[in-house]
Coordinates of C-alpha atoms in Angstrom, one line a residue:
Chain A
M1 CA -16.9 -88.3 15.3
N2 CA -16.2 -90.4 12.6
W3 CA -13.8 -89.5 9.9
T4 CA -13.4 -92.3 7.9
W5 CA -15.6 -90.4 4.7
F6 CA -13.2 -87.7 4.8
Y7 CA -10.7 -90.3 4.4
R8 CA -11.9 -91.8 1.3
L9 CA -12.7 -88.5 -0.4
G10 CA -9.4 -88.4 -0.4
S11 CA -8.1 -92.1 -1.5
P12 CA -7.4 -91.6 -5.8
L13 CA -9.2 -95.1 -6.6
W14 CA -12.5 -94.1 -4.8
F15 CA -12.7 -91.1 -6.7
Y16 CA -11.4 -92.9 -10.0
Q17 CA -14.0 -95.1 -9.5
M18 CA -17.2 -92.3 -8.2
T19 CA -16.3 -90.6 -11.5
T20 CA -15.8 -93.6 -13.9
R21 CA -19.9 -94.5 -12.8
W22 CA -21.1 -90.4 -13.3
L23 CA -19.3 -88.8 -15.6
P24 CA -21.5 -90.2 -18.7
W25 CA -24.8 -88.7 -17.1
L26 CA -22.8 -85.5 -15.9
S27 CA -21.9 -85.0 -19.7
L28 CA -24.9 -85.6 -20.9
L29 CA -26.2 -83.0 -18.6
A30 CA -23.5 -80.3 -19.7
F31 CA -24.3 -81.4 -23.4
V32 CA -28.0 -80.5 -22.6
L33 CA -28.1 -77.4 -21.0
L34 CA -25.3 -75.7 -23.2
T35 CA -27.5 -76.9 -26.7
T36 CA -30.6 -75.4 -25.1
G37 CA -29.1 -72.4 -23.4
L38 CA -27.2 -71.5 -26.9
V39 CA -29.7 -72.1 -29.1
W40 CA -32.2 -70.3 -26.8
G41 CA -29.7 -67.4 -26.0
L42 CA -28.5 -67.0 -29.3
G43 CA -32.1 -67.0 -31.6
F44 CA -34.9 -67.1 -29.4
A45 CA -34.1 -64.2 -26.2
P46 CA -35.3 -60.8 -27.0
Q47 CA -32.8 -58.4 -28.8
D48 CA -31.4 -55.5 -26.7
A49 CA -33.0 -52.1 -27.5
K50 CA -29.5 -50.7 -26.8
Q51 CA -26.7 -53.2 -28.1
G52 CA -28.8 -55.0 -30.5
N53 CA -27.8 -58.0 -31.5
S54 CA -24.0 -58.1 -30.4
F55 CA -25.8 -58.2 -26.7
R56 CA -25.6 -62.0 -27.0
I57 CA -22.2 -62.6 -26.3
I58 CA -23.2 -62.3 -22.6
Y59 CA -24.7 -66.2 -22.6
L60 CA -21.0 -67.3 -23.5
H61 CA -18.9 -64.0 -21.6
V62 CA -20.6 -64.4 -17.6
P63 CA -20.5 -68.2 -17.5
A64 CA -16.7 -68.5 -18.9
S65 CA -15.8 -65.6 -16.1
F66 CA -18.3 -66.8 -13.5
L67 CA -16.1 -70.2 -14.1
A68 CA -12.9 -68.6 -14.0
L69 CA -12.8 -66.9 -11.0
A70 CA -15.4 -70.2 -9.2
G71 CA -12.6 -72.4 -10.9
Y72 CA -9.8 -70.2 -9.5
F73 CA -11.4 -70.2 -6.0
L74 CA -11.2 -74.0 -5.8
M75 CA -7.6 -74.5 -6.8
A76 CA -6.6 -72.3 -4.2
T77 CA -8.8 -74.4 -1.5
A78 CA -7.7 -78.0 -3.4
G79 CA -4.0 -76.1 -2.6
A80 CA -4.8 -75.3 1.1
I81 CA -6.2 -78.9 2.1
G82 CA -3.5 -80.6 0.2
L83 CA -1.0 -78.1 2.3
I84 CA -2.9 -78.4 5.2
W85 CA -3.7 -82.4 5.5
K86 CA -1.2 -83.8 3.2
M87 CA -4.0 -85.5 0.5
K88 CA -3.0 -86.2 -2.5
L89 CA -5.9 -86.3 -3.9
S90 CA -6.0 -82.2 -3.8
Y91 CA -3.0 -81.8 -4.9
M92 CA -4.0 -84.0 -8.4
I93 CA -7.2 -81.8 -8.4
M94 CA -5.1 -78.3 -7.8
K95 CA -3.5 -79.0 -10.9
S96 CA -5.7 -79.9 -13.3
A97 CA -8.0 -76.8 -12.3
A98 CA -5.0 -74.6 -13.4
P99 CA -5.2 -75.3 -17.1
I100 CA -8.8 -75.3 -17.3
G101 CA -9.2 -72.2 -15.5
A102 CA -6.8 -70.4 -18.1
A103 CA -8.8 -71.4 -21.0
L104 CA -11.8 -70.3 -19.3
T105 CA -10.3 -66.8 -18.4
F106 CA -8.5 -66.3 -22.5
L107 CA -12.5 -67.4 -23.0
A108 CA -13.8 -64.3 -20.5
L109 CA -11.0 -61.8 -22.3
F110 CA -11.9 -63.1 -25.9
T111 CA -15.3 -62.9 -25.5
G112 CA -15.8 -59.2 -24.0
A113 CA -13.1 -58.0 -26.2
V114 CA -15.1 -58.9 -29.4
W115 CA -18.2 -57.7 -27.4
G116 CA -16.3 -54.7 -26.7
K117 CA -15.7 -53.7 -30.6
P118 CA -19.5 -53.3 -31.5
T119 CA -20.2 -51.6 -27.8
W120 CA -17.0 -49.6 -26.8
G121 CA -15.4 -49.4 -30.4
S122 CA -12.8 -51.0 -28.7
Y123 CA -11.5 -54.4 -28.5
W124 CA -9.2 -53.3 -25.5
V125 CA -9.0 -51.0 -22.7
W126 CA -6.9 -50.9 -19.3
D127 CA -10.4 -50.8 -17.2
A128 CA -10.3 -51.9 -13.8
R129 CA -11.6 -55.2 -14.6
I130 CA -10.1 -56.2 -17.6
T131 CA -7.0 -55.5 -15.9
S132 CA -7.6 -57.6 -13.1
M133 CA -8.7 -60.6 -15.2
L134 CA -5.9 -60.4 -17.2
I135 CA -3.8 -60.7 -13.8
L136 CA -5.9 -63.6 -12.9
L137 CA -4.5 -65.2 -16.2
F138 CA -0.7 -64.3 -15.3
L139 CA -2.0 -66.1 -11.9
Y140 CA -3.8 -69.1 -13.7
F141 CA -0.2 -69.3 -15.4
G142 CA 2.3 -69.1 -12.6
V143 CA 0.5 -71.9 -11.2
L144 CA 0.8 -74.3 -14.2
A145 CA 4.8 -73.6 -14.9
L146 CA 5.9 -74.1 -10.8
Q147 CA 4.3 -77.2 -11.1
Y148 CA 6.7 -77.9 -13.8
A149 CA 9.6 -76.4 -12.6
F150 CA 10.2 -78.3 -9.8
H151 CA 12.5 -81.7 -10.3
N152 CA 11.0 -82.7 -7.1
E153 CA 6.6 -83.8 -7.2
E154 CA 6.5 -82.6 -3.6
S155 CA 8.1 -79.2 -4.0
G156 CA 6.1 -78.5 -7.1
N157 CA 3.2 -79.1 -5.7
K158 CA 4.1 -76.7 -2.4
A159 CA 5.2 -73.7 -4.3
S160 CA 1.9 -73.8 -7.1
A161 CA -0.4 -73.8 -3.5
V162 CA 1.4 -71.5 -2.2
L163 CA 1.4 -68.8 -5.2
A164 CA -2.6 -69.8 -5.5
L165 CA -3.1 -69.1 -2.0
V166 CA -1.3 -65.5 -2.1
G167 CA -3.0 -65.0 -5.6
T168 CA -6.5 -65.0 -4.2
V169 CA -5.9 -61.3 -3.0
N170 CA -7.5 -60.6 -6.4
I171 CA -10.1 -62.6 -7.0
P172 CA -13.1 -59.8 -4.4
I173 CA -10.5 -56.9 -6.4
I174 CA -12.4 -58.8 -9.4
Y175 CA -15.4 -58.7 -7.9
K176 CA -15.8 -55.1 -7.1
S177 CA -13.3 -53.6 -9.3
V178 CA -16.7 -52.7 -11.3
D179 CA -18.1 -50.8 -8.0
W180 CA -14.7 -49.2 -7.1
W181 CA -13.5 -48.3 -10.1
Y182 CA -16.5 -46.9 -12.3
T183 CA -14.9 -47.1 -15.4
L184 CA -16.3 -48.6 -18.3
H185 CA -16.9 -52.4 -17.6
Q186 CA -20.9 -52.3 -16.5
P187 CA -21.6 -53.4 -13.1
S188 CA -22.7 -56.9 -12.3
T189 CA -26.3 -57.7 -14.4
I190 CA -26.7 -60.7 -11.5
K191 CA -26.9 -60.1 -8.4
L192 CA -26.9 -62.3 -5.0
T193 CA -29.0 -60.3 -3.0
S194 CA -31.2 -58.2 -5.7
A195 CA -33.0 -59.3 -8.7
P196 CA -31.6 -59.5 -12.0
S197 CA -31.5 -56.3 -14.1
M198 CA -32.4 -58.2 -17.0
H199 CA -35.5 -59.2 -18.3
P200 CA -36.6 -62.3 -17.4
D201 CA -36.9 -63.5 -21.5
M202 CA -32.8 -62.8 -21.4
F203 CA -31.8 -63.7 -17.7
H204 CA -33.6 -67.3 -18.7
P205 CA -31.4 -68.5 -20.9
L206 CA -28.7 -66.8 -19.3
L207 CA -29.3 -68.9 -16.2
V208 CA -29.4 -72.3 -18.2
M209 CA -26.1 -71.3 -20.2
I210 CA -23.9 -70.7 -16.5
L211 CA -25.6 -74.1 -15.0
G212 CA -24.5 -76.0 -18.7
F213 CA -21.2 -74.0 -18.0
Y214 CA -21.0 -75.5 -14.2
C215 CA -21.7 -79.2 -15.1
F216 CA -19.4 -78.9 -17.9
Y217 CA -16.3 -77.2 -15.5
V218 CA -17.2 -80.3 -13.1
V219 CA -16.8 -82.7 -16.1
A220 CA -13.4 -81.6 -17.4
L221 CA -12.0 -81.2 -14.1
C222 CA -13.0 -84.7 -13.6
L223 CA -11.2 -85.8 -16.4
F224 CA -8.5 -83.6 -16.0
T225 CA -7.8 -84.8 -12.4
R226 CA -8.0 -88.9 -13.9
V227 CA -5.2 -88.6 -16.1
E228 CA -3.3 -87.1 -13.1
I229 CA -4.3 -89.9 -10.6
L230 CA -3.4 -92.3 -13.4
R231 CA 0.2 -90.2 -13.6
R232 CA 1.1 -90.4 -10.3
E233 CA -0.8 -94.0 -8.9
R234 CA 1.4 -95.8 -12.1
K235 CA 3.3 -97.8 -9.3
T236 CA -0.2 -99.0 -7.8
A237 CA -1.8 -102.5 -7.9
W238 CA -4.9 -101.1 -9.3
V239 CA -3.5 -98.9 -12.2
G240 CA -1.9 -101.8 -13.4
E241 CA -4.2 -103.8 -13.5
L242 CA -6.1 -101.1 -15.2
A243 CA -3.4 -100.8 -17.8
A244 CA -2.9 -104.7 -18.1
R245 CA -7.1 -104.9 -18.8
S246 CA -7.2 -101.7 -22.0
S247 CA -3.7 -103.6 -23.4
N248 CA -5.3 -107.0 -24.1
A249 CA -8.1 -105.1 -25.3
V250 CA -6.0 -103.5 -27.7
E251 CA -4.4 -106.8 -28.4
G252 CA -8.0 -108.3 -28.6
A253 CA -8.9 -106.1 -31.4
K254 CA -6.1 -106.3 -33.5
Q255 CA -6.2 -109.9 -33.5
Chain B
M1 CA -41.5 -66.8 -26.8
K2 CA -40.3 -66.8 -31.1
F3 CA -37.4 -67.2 -33.6
Q4 CA -35.8 -63.8 -33.7
F5 CA -35.2 -64.2 -37.4
Q6 CA -36.5 -63.8 -40.7
D7 CA -34.3 -66.5 -41.7
V8 CA -30.8 -68.4 -41.7
G9 CA -28.7 -65.2 -44.1
Q10 CA -29.9 -62.8 -41.4
M11 CA -29.5 -65.0 -38.1
L12 CA -25.9 -65.1 -39.7
N13 CA -26.1 -61.3 -39.6
M14 CA -26.9 -60.7 -36.6
G15 CA -28.1 -57.1 -37.5
G16 CA -24.4 -56.3 -38.3
H17 CA -22.6 -57.8 -35.5
G18 CA -22.3 -61.3 -37.2
F19 CA -19.0 -61.1 -37.0
Y20 CA -18.2 -60.6 -33.2
V21 CA -21.2 -62.7 -31.7
W22 CA -20.3 -65.8 -34.2
S23 CA -16.5 -65.7 -33.3
A24 CA -17.3 -65.5 -30.2
V25 CA -19.3 -68.7 -30.4
I26 CA -16.4 -70.6 -32.3
V27 CA -13.9 -69.7 -30.1
T28 CA -16.0 -70.8 -27.1
L29 CA -17.6 -74.2 -29.0
M30 CA -13.5 -75.0 -29.3
I31 CA -12.4 -74.9 -26.3
I32 CA -15.1 -76.6 -24.7
I33 CA -14.4 -79.4 -27.2
G34 CA -10.9 -79.1 -26.3
L35 CA -10.9 -79.6 -22.7
I36 CA -12.8 -83.1 -23.5
I37 CA -10.8 -84.3 -26.0
R38 CA -7.3 -83.5 -24.1
P39 CA -7.5 -85.3 -21.5
L40 CA -9.2 -88.4 -23.2
I41 CA -6.1 -88.4 -25.1
Q42 CA -4.1 -88.4 -22.8
H43 CA -5.6 -91.1 -20.9
R44 CA -5.0 -93.6 -23.4
V45 CA -1.7 -92.6 -23.9
V46 CA -0.6 -93.0 -20.2
L47 CA -2.7 -95.8 -20.1
S48 CA -1.2 -98.1 -22.7
Q49 CA 2.6 -96.1 -21.4
I50 CA 2.2 -97.7 -18.2
G51 CA 0.5 -100.7 -19.6
Q52 CA 4.1 -101.3 -22.0
D53 CA 5.8 -100.5 -19.0
L54 CA 4.9 -103.6 -17.1
A55 CA 5.2 -105.9 -20.0
R56 CA 8.7 -105.1 -20.5
E57 CA 9.0 -105.4 -16.5
K58 CA 7.8 -108.4 -16.4
L59 CA 9.5 -110.1 -19.5
R60 CA 12.6 -108.7 -17.9
K61 CA 11.7 -110.6 -14.7
R62 CA 11.4 -113.8 -16.9
V63 CA 14.6 -113.9 -19.1
D64 CA 16.6 -113.0 -15.6
G65 CA 14.8 -116.1 -13.8
E66 CA 15.5 -118.7 -16.8
N67 CA 19.6 -117.0 -16.6
N68 CA 19.6 -118.3 -12.5

């Protein structure tokens, strides 16, 4: 079997060139999806019979929570690939996923809090789902902190990857928390195996928002990874050329 | 499909839940924009630093060459 594609996938130069070509289109797609979903969800989706308009927070809360979890899974997978195949690009992606995941987990907790106040009467409850999401936030912080805790970059990579992998134990706990401990957080609205427990008029804008958040996540991850590539590959010829060309452009603009 | 509110004021009010809904929207937008802007700025900063380092190195090599 021909494995060259696998090694090319691990090449930072290839990744950089690929994203230069595709990022504008993906950003446009993310922008269109998020704008459509937000206007649709906030203005046109029908009110919820019990919760009134506060339910509209679902259009932010559910996509943010989805990506907080999917992002952790991606970060742990990238860490594992880095540990097993010593792929440079993989560690760069793992490092880039940490701040984005932390921001999205915070967003899931924040939107949950402002949704909880009008619905449950409290911003914060030590419910199983909420507590396990808070642990997810701390895991993201841990991976971030470990990256900077070592002078040697290689050690930082390995330590972060191991923490990320160990932390995946938390992911199924978060998923199942609403079924195992039936406390306050409602069970999931969307399931792979059955129809959503939501009217289609409410569900369609949510679907658009989730797709939009996925596109946005990929864009953000690529942008963070590109910076990391420049930092770690600064000694290579192609980054040198890129830097020389961009500083020439700045000089040209000054004159 | 129809617009659910009579006017802008009603949409801002959200039936009394305006504060919760709109603060969620604002924080979401801030985080999304922040996660895009920050790497874009970093990209420029890192690239210009590498450019400066390279220029300095080139200059040093030239000076060394003249001295020898």
